Amino acid sequence: MRSALKKARAAPTSTKARILATAEEVFASKGFDGASTREIAAAAAVNISSLHYHWESKETLYFAVFQNVYDRIVEALRGTLPQPSESRSRHEVIEQAMGTLFDYFAANPTVPKLLLRRLIENESGHADVEQQVLAPAWRVFADWMRSASDPPLAGIDAHLFMLTVEGVVLLYLVDSHHFRTVLGGSVHDTALRRRVRKYLIELVPKILQRSRTA
Amino acid sequence: MRSALKKARAAPTSTKARILATAEEVFASKGFDGASTREIAAAAAVNISSLHYHWESKETLYFAVFQNVYDRIVEALRGTLPQPSESRSRHEVIEQAMGTLFDYFAANPTVPKLLLRRLIENESGHADVEQQVLAPAWRVFADWMRSASDPPLAGIDAHLFMLTVEGVVLLYLVDSHHFRTVLGGSVHDTALRRRVRKYLIELVPKILQRSRTA
DNA sequence: CCGCGTCTTAATCAGTTGATTGAATCGTCA
DNA sequence: TGACGATTCAATCAACTGATTAAGACGCGG
């Protein structure tokens, strides 16, 4: 698991960055309640006091992890987000966004796990993190979708579409035993990953089609 | 939250059943690590000793909850599962299964939360529960899909299709703050639920279409 | 060399956790 | 009445939790 992280991003230099990266891994695999500060510190080869030196509490560290994750997602998606003066075709934009999202999640296996975890947590107290970082990028895309007036985008509910895409990509990259059983292998195996990636990208135009019965 | 449960199934009579139902709610909203046996017992208005009288440990209770949930899902889906001598059209079967699944999850809000939680947990130790209860029903459907040789099902990867359906339905019914923000309301509001339900059912034939670029 | 930010060490705090004990109580069925 | 399963009660156990304290050590720029 350490190797996957190294491949995805540069090894953290400072102690603070190393704790943050380790906390991301532990929180992703065990959740907030399942992970203990002592375990995180131990996994990062760092004293617990160092952890509390940089962050006020476990909760602070937890949301620092998410802040960091969201920043990286937005950065990864920045190139694919449509600009006001945009020449690419809709299909190009959407397929590229889907592909980028998929590749990023595949290269950073902790991210889909964390996002899915956050999706189930229901304390609305800390919704700010998503609101401030993720929502703006999301809104750009939704506005762009709505403004495209000719088929095949017209008549499609932008909200439902994007939640579907978001959800499907997320789900396929949570490498659970259930998915491994059904798919007959890990999504992080090269061959299978390519197949799933192709499937998901080809899924987008299908979803965007008008319903025949509507 | 208690009212939704009452609507979905009859109020549990025995103490054991009441503990099980309460544990399902608490585990669904707080997860295994986040829930304490004391809290479950208190919520069920029962002494902790009663809990340990019926179940050996917290973990035993946890998987008893899942055993129960899986049984109910299979039972709810039983009527929609295609029989060997089946006269209904493919579209009918699939749309009915999708609708049934959606309605059951909507009426039992704890279920999608639990399933999604279980999807992230990565200790493969207790995969047996799913293997024994859920996998058989799943296999019936997959075999049936594969055996349907004429379009529009031919050429579609049954595994990827079913995981997609499974995932999308699950995700839409986890009533997270994120989804509430994006959708502008709870999925458990009647009007919105109807819209999402229609969208999802109409999604199925789209997904099943052959890719134009394939 | 001094000072400052970083980090370590070790000890300790009160609270919660899952689990167990042994005795007492309740209802019901024979 | 008696026996038995179900349930309660109060107390206790060791282990772990997040967090804090105070003292010291390291390295680096001024």
Tab-separated table of C-alpha atoms (C1' of nucleotides) in Angstrom:
chain	number	residue	atom	x	y	z
A	1	MET	CA	0.000	0.000	0.000
A	2	ARG	CA	2.932	2.241	0.607
A	3	SER	CA	4.185	1.611	-2.918
A	4	ALA	CA	0.939	2.706	-4.524
A	5	LEU	CA	1.186	5.974	-2.701
A	6	LYS	CA	4.726	6.545	-3.791
A	7	LYS	CA	3.790	5.953	-7.400
A	8	ALA	CA	0.928	8.406	-7.184
A	9	ARG	CA	2.674	11.331	-5.568
A	10	ALA	CA	6.110	12.311	-4.406
A	11	ALA	CA	7.194	10.970	-1.046
A	12	PRO	CA	6.482	13.612	1.589
A	13	THR	CA	9.578	15.355	2.899
A	14	SER	CA	8.499	17.173	6.035
A	15	THR	CA	7.247	15.325	9.066
A	16	LYS	CA	3.963	17.172	8.886
A	17	ALA	CA	3.398	16.056	5.283
A	18	ARG	CA	4.333	12.507	6.186
A	19	ILE	CA	1.809	12.415	9.018
A	20	LEU	CA	-0.855	13.809	6.697
A	21	ALA	CA	-0.169	11.189	4.036
A	22	THR	CA	-0.141	8.380	6.580
A	23	ALA	CA	-3.330	9.643	8.191
A	24	GLU	CA	-4.944	9.587	4.761
A	25	GLU	CA	-4.104	5.913	4.360
A	26	VAL	CA	-5.219	4.895	7.830
A	27	PHE	CA	-8.432	6.911	7.742
A	28	ALA	CA	-9.221	5.496	4.302
A	29	SER	CA	-8.893	1.896	5.392
A	30	LYS	CA	-10.289	2.125	8.920
A	31	GLY	CA	-12.469	5.205	9.026
A	32	PHE	CA	-12.446	8.004	11.566
A	33	ASP	CA	-13.582	5.933	14.529
A	34	GLY	CA	-11.568	2.882	13.571
A	35	ALA	CA	-8.286	4.752	13.358
A	36	SER	CA	-6.474	5.860	16.490
A	37	THR	CA	-4.062	8.747	16.715
A	38	ARG	CA	-1.497	6.433	18.238
A	39	GLU	CA	-1.745	4.111	15.247
A	40	ILE	CA	-1.369	6.941	12.773
A	41	ALA	CA	1.653	8.269	14.605
A	42	ALA	CA	3.201	4.816	14.755
A	43	ALA	CA	2.574	4.189	11.049
A	44	ALA	CA	4.210	7.503	10.237
A	45	ALA	CA	7.148	6.638	12.534
A	46	VAL	CA	6.425	9.761	14.516
A	47	ASN	CA	5.671	10.592	18.118
A	48	ILE	CA	2.103	11.336	19.138
A	49	SER	CA	3.184	14.677	20.485
A	50	SER	CA	4.283	15.671	16.993
A	51	LEU	CA	0.820	14.959	15.756
A	52	HIS	CA	-0.762	17.200	18.352
A	53	TYR	CA	1.865	19.820	17.710
A	54	HIS	CA	0.682	20.287	14.116
A	55	TRP	CA	-3.018	19.662	14.612
A	56	GLU	CA	-5.238	20.606	17.477
A	57	SER	CA	-7.164	17.358	17.548
A	58	LYS	CA	-7.870	14.134	15.730
A	59	GLU	CA	-10.824	15.781	14.086
A	60	THR	CA	-8.695	18.654	12.846
A	61	LEU	CA	-6.282	16.199	11.293
A	62	TYR	CA	-9.170	14.321	9.726
A	63	PHE	CA	-10.482	17.356	7.911
A	64	ALA	CA	-6.989	18.473	6.988
A	65	VAL	CA	-6.759	15.169	5.133
A	66	PHE	CA	-9.985	15.926	3.270
A	67	GLN	CA	-8.979	19.486	2.540
A	68	ASN	CA	-5.821	18.114	0.966
A	69	VAL	CA	-7.664	15.426	-0.981
A	70	TYR	CA	-10.192	17.877	-2.375
A	71	ASP	CA	-7.462	20.260	-3.450
A	72	ARG	CA	-5.733	17.470	-5.344
A	73	ILE	CA	-8.943	16.390	-7.063
A	74	VAL	CA	-9.757	19.881	-8.230
A	75	GLU	CA	-6.201	20.318	-9.436
A	76	ALA	CA	-6.340	17.046	-11.344
A	77	LEU	CA	-9.641	18.020	-12.944
A	78	ARG	CA	-8.684	21.618	-13.677
A	79	GLY	CA	-7.496	20.953	-17.214
A	80	THR	CA	-10.637	19.083	-18.119
A	81	LEU	CA	-13.098	21.616	-16.707
A	82	PRO	CA	-14.723	23.558	-19.559
A	83	GLN	CA	-13.827	27.242	-19.840
A	84	PRO	CA	-16.360	29.949	-20.759
A	85	SER	CA	-14.719	30.242	-24.196
A	86	GLU	CA	-14.486	26.586	-24.972
A	87	SER	CA	-13.877	25.034	-28.359
A	88	ARG	CA	-13.844	21.359	-27.482
A	89	SER	CA	-16.953	19.360	-28.245
A	90	ARG	CA	-19.201	18.266	-25.436
A	91	HIS	CA	-18.302	14.660	-25.949
A	92	GLU	CA	-14.631	15.444	-25.734
A	93	VAL	CA	-15.027	17.390	-22.516
A	94	ILE	CA	-17.183	14.839	-20.767
A	95	GLU	CA	-15.167	11.824	-21.818
A	96	GLN	CA	-11.936	13.503	-20.878
A	97	ALA	CA	-13.307	14.451	-17.466
A	98	MET	CA	-14.515	10.921	-16.889
A	99	GLY	CA	-11.179	9.457	-17.944
A	100	THR	CA	-9.201	11.873	-15.796
A	101	LEU	CA	-11.350	11.201	-12.764
A	102	PHE	CA	-11.018	7.476	-13.250
A	103	ASP	CA	-7.267	7.608	-13.693
A	104	TYR	CA	-6.781	9.813	-10.679
A	105	PHE	CA	-8.835	7.561	-8.435
A	106	ALA	CA	-7.057	4.494	-9.766
A	107	ALA	CA	-3.659	6.056	-9.059
A	108	ASN	CA	-4.754	7.211	-5.594
A	109	PRO	CA	-6.719	4.307	-4.140
A	110	THR	CA	-7.248	6.043	-0.814
A	111	VAL	CA	-9.288	8.812	-2.406
A	112	PRO	CA	-12.399	6.916	-3.519
A	113	LYS	CA	-12.490	5.171	-0.167
A	114	LEU	CA	-12.347	8.453	1.698
A	115	LEU	CA	-14.999	10.046	-0.481
A	116	LEU	CA	-17.319	7.113	-0.056
A	117	ARG	CA	-16.778	7.179	3.690
A	118	ARG	CA	-17.560	10.860	3.833
A	119	LEU	CA	-20.710	10.155	1.875
A	120	ILE	CA	-22.082	7.918	4.600
A	121	GLU	CA	-21.148	10.104	7.539
A	122	ASN	CA	-24.231	12.036	8.388
A	123	GLU	CA	-23.172	14.640	10.887
A	124	SER	CA	-23.854	17.765	8.896
A	125	GLY	CA	-21.506	19.754	11.084
A	126	HIS	CA	-18.532	19.736	8.777
A	127	ALA	CA	-20.217	20.004	5.403
A	128	ASP	CA	-18.272	23.235	4.887
A	129	VAL	CA	-15.232	21.412	3.595
A	130	GLU	CA	-17.097	20.084	0.602
A	131	GLN	CA	-19.082	23.255	0.105
A	132	GLN	CA	-16.037	25.448	-0.180
A	133	VAL	CA	-13.670	23.318	-2.193
A	134	LEU	CA	-15.647	20.823	-4.225
A	135	ALA	CA	-18.926	22.607	-4.867
A	136	PRO	CA	-17.488	25.458	-7.001
A	137	ALA	CA	-15.785	23.113	-9.439
A	138	TRP	CA	-18.915	21.038	-9.542
A	139	ARG	CA	-21.008	24.113	-10.283
A	140	VAL	CA	-18.872	25.124	-13.246
A	141	PHE	CA	-19.559	21.782	-14.812
A	142	ALA	CA	-23.279	21.813	-14.030
A	143	ASP	CA	-23.728	25.318	-15.463
A	144	TRP	CA	-21.887	24.337	-18.597
A	145	MET	CA	-24.102	21.285	-18.983
A	146	ARG	CA	-27.252	23.316	-18.609
A	147	SER	CA	-26.102	25.966	-21.081
A	148	ALA	CA	-25.596	23.409	-23.832
A	149	SER	CA	-28.988	23.663	-25.418
A	150	ASP	CA	-28.875	21.267	-28.324
A	151	PRO	CA	-29.091	17.487	-28.129
A	152	PRO	CA	-27.861	15.174	-26.796
A	153	LEU	CA	-27.594	17.182	-23.587
A	154	ALA	CA	-30.937	18.959	-23.635
A	155	GLY	CA	-33.631	17.498	-21.452
A	156	ILE	CA	-31.144	15.672	-19.302
A	157	ASP	CA	-31.205	16.419	-15.604
A	158	ALA	CA	-27.706	17.682	-14.928
A	159	HIS	CA	-27.917	16.903	-11.213
A	160	LEU	CA	-28.929	13.306	-11.657
A	161	PHE	CA	-26.420	12.777	-14.428
A	162	MET	CA	-23.451	14.054	-12.502
A	163	LEU	CA	-24.343	12.215	-9.329
A	164	THR	CA	-24.582	9.058	-11.398
A	165	VAL	CA	-21.175	9.543	-12.962
A	166	GLU	CA	-19.641	10.513	-9.646
A	167	GLY	CA	-21.149	7.511	-7.940
A	168	VAL	CA	-20.311	4.939	-10.564
A	169	VAL	CA	-16.672	5.961	-10.812
A	170	LEU	CA	-16.355	6.019	-7.035
A	171	LEU	CA	-17.912	2.631	-6.602
A	172	TYR	CA	-15.859	0.862	-9.209
A	173	LEU	CA	-12.648	1.992	-7.616
A	174	VAL	CA	-13.418	0.959	-4.093
A	175	ASP	CA	-11.525	-2.275	-4.244
A	176	SER	CA	-13.816	-4.260	-1.955
A	177	HIS	CA	-13.916	-8.021	-1.701
A	178	HIS	CA	-17.392	-7.886	-3.158
A	179	PHE	CA	-16.241	-6.201	-6.333
A	180	ARG	CA	-13.215	-8.432	-6.543
A	181	THR	CA	-15.429	-11.507	-6.347
A	182	VAL	CA	-17.830	-10.272	-8.985
A	183	LEU	CA	-15.234	-8.866	-11.342
A	184	GLY	CA	-12.870	-11.777	-10.857
A	185	GLY	CA	-9.932	-9.554	-10.017
A	186	SER	CA	-8.822	-6.240	-8.574
A	187	VAL	CA	-9.703	-3.046	-10.395
A	188	HIS	CA	-6.081	-2.109	-9.938
A	189	ASP	CA	-4.887	-4.879	-12.218
A	190	THR	CA	-3.878	-3.308	-15.486
A	191	ALA	CA	-5.976	-5.410	-17.864
A	192	LEU	CA	-9.158	-5.271	-15.834
A	193	ARG	CA	-8.713	-1.595	-15.131
A	194	ARG	CA	-8.518	-0.858	-18.859
A	195	ARG	CA	-11.711	-2.804	-19.461
A	196	VAL	CA	-13.567	-0.988	-16.690
A	197	ARG	CA	-12.228	2.369	-17.841
A	198	LYS	CA	-13.446	1.777	-21.383
A	199	TYR	CA	-16.802	0.616	-20.103
A	200	LEU	CA	-17.277	3.686	-17.944
A	201	ILE	CA	-16.271	6.138	-20.658
A	202	GLU	CA	-18.628	4.519	-23.124
A	203	LEU	CA	-21.293	4.678	-20.432
A	204	VAL	CA	-21.390	8.466	-20.417
A	205	PRO	CA	-22.972	9.102	-23.841
A	206	LYS	CA	-25.476	6.344	-23.128
A	207	ILE	CA	-26.605	8.005	-19.927
A	208	LEU	CA	-26.853	11.325	-21.702
A	209	GLN	CA	-29.273	9.970	-24.287
A	210	ARG	CA	-32.880	11.031	-24.184
A	211	SER	CA	-35.184	8.371	-22.813
A	212	ARG	CA	-37.240	6.804	-25.545
A	213	THR	CA	-40.226	6.466	-23.259
A	214	ALA	CA	-39.996	9.992	-21.877
B	1	MET	CA	-36.071	7.615	12.104
B	2	ARG	CA	-38.084	5.231	14.204
B	3	SER	CA	-41.195	5.999	12.184
B	4	ALA	CA	-39.573	5.038	8.892
B	5	LEU	CA	-38.630	1.705	10.343
B	6	LYS	CA	-42.122	1.082	11.598
B	7	LYS	CA	-43.547	1.763	8.191
B	8	ALA	CA	-41.129	-0.648	6.565
B	9	ARG	CA	-41.555	-3.640	8.824
B	10	ALA	CA	-43.622	-4.683	11.787
B	11	ALA	CA	-42.475	-3.532	15.195
B	12	PRO	CA	-40.295	-6.254	16.711
B	13	THR	CA	-42.013	-8.143	19.521
B	14	SER	CA	-39.288	-10.081	21.280
B	15	THR	CA	-36.447	-8.371	23.069
B	16	LYS	CA	-33.951	-10.113	20.832
B	17	ALA	CA	-35.646	-8.815	17.697
B	18	ARG	CA	-35.827	-5.333	19.161
B	19	ILE	CA	-32.115	-5.329	19.908
B	20	LEU	CA	-31.386	-6.545	16.386
B	21	ALA	CA	-33.502	-3.807	14.803
B	22	THR	CA	-31.965	-1.138	16.999
B	23	ALA	CA	-28.467	-2.391	16.298
B	24	GLU	CA	-29.221	-2.127	12.596
B	25	GLU	CA	-30.103	1.541	12.978
B	26	VAL	CA	-27.124	2.406	15.128
B	27	PHE	CA	-24.628	0.478	13.018
B	28	ALA	CA	-26.058	2.062	9.871
B	29	SER	CA	-25.626	5.595	11.118
B	30	LYS	CA	-22.384	5.242	13.078
B	31	GLY	CA	-20.612	2.198	11.679
B	32	PHE	CA	-19.132	-0.713	13.587
B	33	ASP	CA	-16.420	1.257	15.363
B	34	GLY	CA	-18.579	4.296	15.968
B	35	ALA	CA	-21.342	2.351	17.674
B	36	SER	CA	-20.940	1.077	21.212
B	37	THR	CA	-22.773	-1.887	22.696
B	38	ARG	CA	-23.867	0.307	25.573
B	39	GLU	CA	-25.459	2.771	23.163
B	40	ILE	CA	-27.271	0.038	21.261
B	41	ALA	CA	-28.595	-1.447	24.480
B	42	ALA	CA	-29.717	1.957	25.714
B	43	ALA	CA	-31.439	2.775	22.408
B	44	ALA	CA	-33.258	-0.541	22.574
B	45	ALA	CA	-34.196	0.157	26.199
B	46	VAL	CA	-32.449	-3.025	27.208
B	47	ASN	CA	-29.707	-3.969	29.606
B	48	ILE	CA	-26.261	-4.727	28.216
B	49	SER	CA	-26.365	-8.135	29.776
B	50	SER	CA	-29.347	-9.014	27.601
B	51	LEU	CA	-27.301	-8.159	24.571
B	52	HIS	CA	-24.497	-10.481	25.583
B	53	TYR	CA	-27.009	-13.119	26.529
B	54	HIS	CA	-28.215	-13.394	22.933
B	55	TRP	CA	-24.948	-12.724	21.113
B	56	GLU	CA	-21.457	-13.731	22.012
B	57	SER	CA	-19.843	-10.450	21.073
B	58	LYS	CA	-20.356	-7.122	19.348
B	59	GLU	CA	-18.978	-8.639	16.170
B	60	THR	CA	-21.469	-11.498	16.318
B	61	LEU	CA	-24.304	-9.025	16.655
B	62	TYR	CA	-22.922	-7.008	13.761
B	63	PHE	CA	-22.995	-9.929	11.351
B	64	ALA	CA	-26.351	-11.061	12.661
B	65	VAL	CA	-27.610	-7.692	11.503
B	66	PHE	CA	-26.182	-8.281	8.040
B	67	GLN	CA	-27.470	-11.823	7.875
B	68	ASN	CA	-30.915	-10.433	8.607
B	69	VAL	CA	-30.580	-7.620	6.085
B	70	TYR	CA	-29.438	-9.941	3.307
B	71	ASP	CA	-32.301	-12.313	3.968
B	72	ARG	CA	-34.797	-9.476	3.677
B	73	ILE	CA	-33.268	-8.234	0.426
B	74	VAL	CA	-33.368	-11.636	-1.189
B	75	GLU	CA	-36.940	-12.075	-0.031
B	76	ALA	CA	-37.945	-8.717	-1.447
B	77	LEU	CA	-36.308	-9.526	-4.768
B	78	ARG	CA	-37.564	-13.106	-4.954
B	79	GLY	CA	-40.656	-12.270	-6.989
B	80	THR	CA	-38.669	-10.273	-9.520
B	81	LEU	CA	-35.927	-12.839	-10.033
B	82	PRO	CA	-36.412	-14.564	-13.394
B	83	GLN	CA	-37.375	-18.246	-13.301
B	84	PRO	CA	-35.992	-20.852	-15.749
B	85	SER	CA	-39.390	-20.985	-17.465
B	86	GLU	CA	-39.949	-17.292	-17.723
B	87	SER	CA	-42.444	-15.566	-19.960
B	88	ARG	CA	-41.858	-11.931	-19.034
B	89	SER	CA	-39.820	-9.857	-21.428
B	90	ARG	CA	-36.299	-8.862	-20.493
B	91	HIS	CA	-37.253	-5.263	-20.160
B	92	GLU	CA	-40.049	-6.120	-17.809
B	93	VAL	CA	-37.822	-8.255	-15.607
B	94	ILE	CA	-35.007	-5.771	-15.381
B	95	GLU	CA	-37.173	-2.738	-14.821
B	96	GLN	CA	-39.217	-4.528	-12.218
B	97	ALA	CA	-36.081	-5.645	-10.379
B	98	MET	CA	-34.701	-2.116	-10.453
B	99	GLY	CA	-37.966	-0.672	-9.193
B	100	THR	CA	-38.283	-3.239	-6.433
B	101	LEU	CA	-34.725	-2.687	-5.281
B	102	PHE	CA	-35.215	1.066	-5.271
B	103	ASP	CA	-38.486	0.869	-3.350
B	104	TYR	CA	-37.077	-1.505	-0.786
B	105	PHE	CA	-34.058	0.669	-0.127
B	106	ALA	CA	-36.242	3.754	0.055
B	107	ALA	CA	-38.542	2.101	2.587
B	108	ASN	CA	-35.580	0.766	4.611
B	109	PRO	CA	-33.104	3.631	4.742
B	110	THR	CA	-30.699	1.724	6.964
B	111	VAL	CA	-30.079	-0.904	4.305
B	112	PRO	CA	-28.231	1.120	1.651
B	113	LYS	CA	-26.122	2.691	4.373
B	114	LEU	CA	-25.159	-0.689	5.759
B	115	LEU	CA	-24.371	-2.109	2.331
B	116	LEU	CA	-22.234	0.859	1.427
B	117	ARG	CA	-20.389	0.597	4.735
B	118	ARG	CA	-19.744	-3.073	4.185
B	119	LEU	CA	-18.406	-2.228	0.750
B	120	ILE	CA	-15.623	-0.111	2.199
B	121	GLU	CA	-14.627	-2.450	4.990
B	122	ASN	CA	-11.673	-4.362	3.728
B	123	GLU	CA	-11.098	-7.110	6.213
B	124	SER	CA	-11.824	-10.103	4.028
B	125	GLY	CA	-12.360	-12.284	7.063
B	126	HIS	CA	-16.114	-12.195	7.063
B	127	ALA	CA	-16.818	-12.238	3.349
B	128	ASP	CA	-18.717	-15.487	3.943
B	129	VAL	CA	-21.900	-13.670	4.856
B	130	GLU	CA	-22.210	-12.154	1.411
B	131	GLN	CA	-20.970	-15.241	-0.365
B	132	GLN	CA	-23.590	-17.500	1.120
B	133	VAL	CA	-26.660	-15.309	1.079
B	134	LEU	CA	-26.285	-12.683	-1.604
B	135	ALA	CA	-24.105	-14.349	-4.213
B	136	PRO	CA	-26.581	-17.125	-5.188
B	137	ALA	CA	-29.383	-14.682	-5.993
B	138	TRP	CA	-26.914	-12.542	-7.847
B	139	ARG	CA	-25.736	-15.536	-9.881
B	140	VAL	CA	-29.257	-16.431	-11.000
B	141	PHE	CA	-29.629	-12.991	-12.465
B	142	ALA	CA	-26.191	-12.978	-14.097
B	143	ASP	CA	-26.762	-16.389	-15.709
B	144	TRP	CA	-30.100	-15.267	-17.008
B	145	MET	CA	-28.528	-12.159	-18.493
B	146	ARG	CA	-25.825	-14.138	-20.220
B	147	SER	CA	-28.299	-16.683	-21.607
B	148	ALA	CA	-30.327	-13.983	-23.318
B	149	SER	CA	-28.587	-14.102	-26.662
B	150	ASP	CA	-30.415	-11.565	-28.788
B	151	PRO	CA	-30.100	-7.780	-28.616
B	152	PRO	CA	-30.234	-5.557	-26.724
B	153	LEU	CA	-28.482	-7.667	-24.102
B	154	ALA	CA	-25.907	-9.380	-26.280
B	155	GLY	CA	-22.409	-8.020	-26.071
B	156	ILE	CA	-23.030	-6.364	-22.728
B	157	ASP	CA	-20.744	-7.314	-19.876
B	158	ALA	CA	-23.156	-8.705	-17.273
B	159	HIS	CA	-20.707	-8.127	-14.423
B	160	LEU	CA	-20.110	-4.486	-15.192
B	161	PHE	CA	-23.771	-3.853	-15.848
B	162	MET	CA	-24.986	-5.304	-12.584
B	163	LEU	CA	-22.325	-3.609	-10.518
B	164	THR	CA	-23.325	-0.343	-12.105
B	165	VAL	CA	-26.987	-0.811	-11.315
B	166	GLU	CA	-26.219	-1.998	-7.819
B	167	GLY	CA	-23.944	0.929	-7.199
B	168	VAL	CA	-26.126	3.644	-8.614
B	169	VAL	CA	-29.198	2.552	-6.668
B	170	LEU	CA	-27.175	2.288	-3.488
B	171	LEU	CA	-25.634	5.684	-3.890
B	172	TYR	CA	-28.814	7.548	-4.625
B	173	LEU	CA	-30.438	6.269	-1.489
B	174	VAL	CA	-27.682	7.123	0.906
B	175	ASP	CA	-29.198	10.336	2.102
B	176	SER	CA	-25.966	12.214	2.628
B	177	HIS	CA	-25.664	15.943	2.985
B	178	HIS	CA	-23.793	15.987	-0.298
B	179	PHE	CA	-26.670	14.458	-2.205
B	180	ARG	CA	-29.139	16.655	-0.390
B	181	THR	CA	-27.203	19.748	-1.415
B	182	VAL	CA	-26.910	18.707	-5.025
B	183	LEU	CA	-30.432	17.391	-5.425
B	184	GLY	CA	-31.966	20.211	-3.410
B	185	GLY	CA	-33.816	17.871	-1.091
B	186	SER	CA	-33.893	14.476	0.532
B	187	VAL	CA	-34.324	11.392	-1.609
B	188	HIS	CA	-36.953	10.341	0.863
B	189	ASP	CA	-39.248	13.217	-0.050
B	190	THR	CA	-42.053	11.820	-2.115
B	191	ALA	CA	-41.787	14.072	-5.145
B	192	LEU	CA	-38.017	13.891	-5.483
B	193	ARG	CA	-38.023	10.183	-4.865
B	194	ARG	CA	-40.431	9.654	-7.725
B	195	ARG	CA	-38.215	11.682	-10.031
B	196	VAL	CA	-35.105	9.742	-9.072
B	197	ARG	CA	-36.937	6.446	-9.349
B	198	LYS	CA	-38.101	7.250	-12.866
B	199	TYR	CA	-34.634	8.396	-13.840
B	200	LEU	CA	-33.025	5.220	-12.583
B	201	ILE	CA	-35.501	2.898	-14.254
B	202	GLU	CA	-35.096	4.696	-17.541
B	203	LEU	CA	-31.359	4.444	-17.058
B	204	VAL	CA	-31.338	0.663	-17.324
B	205	PRO	CA	-32.165	0.249	-21.026
B	206	LYS	CA	-29.694	3.023	-21.814
B	207	ILE	CA	-26.882	1.211	-20.045
B	208	LEU	CA	-27.818	-1.997	-21.792
B	209	GLN	CA	-27.450	-0.445	-25.237
B	210	ARG	CA	-24.560	-1.435	-27.428
B	211	SER	CA	-21.854	1.195	-27.565
B	212	ARG	CA	-21.850	2.964	-30.901
B	213	THR	CA	-18.097	3.189	-30.908
B	214	ALA	CA	-17.536	-0.420	-29.855
C	1	DC	C1'	26.415	31.534	19.862
C	2	DC	C1'	21.704	32.522	20.488
C	3	DG	C1'	16.943	31.874	19.544
C	4	DC	C1'	13.270	29.743	17.318
C	5	DG	C1'	10.586	26.349	15.288
C	6	DT	C1'	10.453	21.414	15.066
C	7	DC	C1'	10.272	17.122	17.156
C	8	DT	C1'	11.110	13.604	20.839
C	9	DT	C1'	10.603	11.319	25.291
C	10	DA	C1'	8.084	9.722	29.093
C	11	DA	C1'	4.589	10.081	32.126
C	12	DT	C1'	-0.025	10.910	33.170
C	13	DC	C1'	-5.050	12.215	32.853
C	14	DA	C1'	-9.988	11.036	32.814
C	15	DG	C1'	-13.207	8.822	29.992
C	16	DT	C1'	-14.898	5.003	27.165
C	17	DT	C1'	-14.596	0.627	25.404
C	18	DG	C1'	-16.056	-4.698	25.126
C	19	DA	C1'	-16.767	-8.053	28.176
C	20	DT	C1'	-17.705	-10.791	32.558
C	21	DT	C1'	-19.376	-11.872	37.030
C	22	DG	C1'	-22.991	-13.471	40.380
C	23	DA	C1'	-27.172	-12.727	42.194
C	24	DA	C1'	-31.948	-11.433	41.804
C	25	DT	C1'	-36.316	-10.993	39.322
C	26	DC	C1'	-40.049	-11.948	35.998
C	27	DG	C1'	-43.210	-14.714	33.330
C	28	DT	C1'	-44.722	-19.000	31.690
C	29	DC	C1'	-45.486	-23.700	31.071
C	30	DA	C1'	-45.779	-28.278	33.139
D	1	DT	C1'	-45.637	-25.317	43.173
D	2	DG	C1'	-41.520	-25.869	40.717
D	3	DA	C1'	-38.447	-25.448	37.018
D	4	DC	C1'	-36.623	-22.972	33.336
D	5	DG	C1'	-35.581	-19.482	30.073
D	6	DA	C1'	-35.415	-14.532	29.710
D	7	DT	C1'	-34.052	-10.345	31.633
D	8	DT	C1'	-32.300	-7.076	34.971
D	9	DC	C1'	-29.056	-5.092	38.173
D	10	DA	C1'	-24.744	-3.420	40.074
D	11	DA	C1'	-20.135	-3.904	40.105
D	12	DT	C1'	-15.907	-4.767	38.092
D	13	DC	C1'	-12.052	-5.925	34.704
D	14	DA	C1'	-8.192	-4.734	31.682
D	15	DA	C1'	-7.422	-2.331	27.631
D	16	DC	C1'	-7.622	1.460	24.817
D	17	DT	C1'	-9.028	6.083	23.728
D	18	DG	C1'	-7.863	11.381	22.809
D	19	DA	C1'	-5.398	14.637	24.977
D	20	DT	C1'	-2.006	17.178	27.991
D	21	DT	C1'	2.060	18.137	30.515
D	22	DA	C1'	6.980	19.491	31.152
D	23	DA	C1'	11.495	18.848	29.907
D	24	DG	C1'	14.916	18.278	26.645
D	25	DA	C1'	17.254	17.653	22.006
D	26	DC	C1'	18.019	18.693	17.152
D	27	DG	C1'	19.042	21.722	13.292
D	28	DC	C1'	19.186	26.047	11.067
D	29	DG	C1'	19.256	31.096	10.151
D	30	DG	C1'	20.517	35.547	12.192
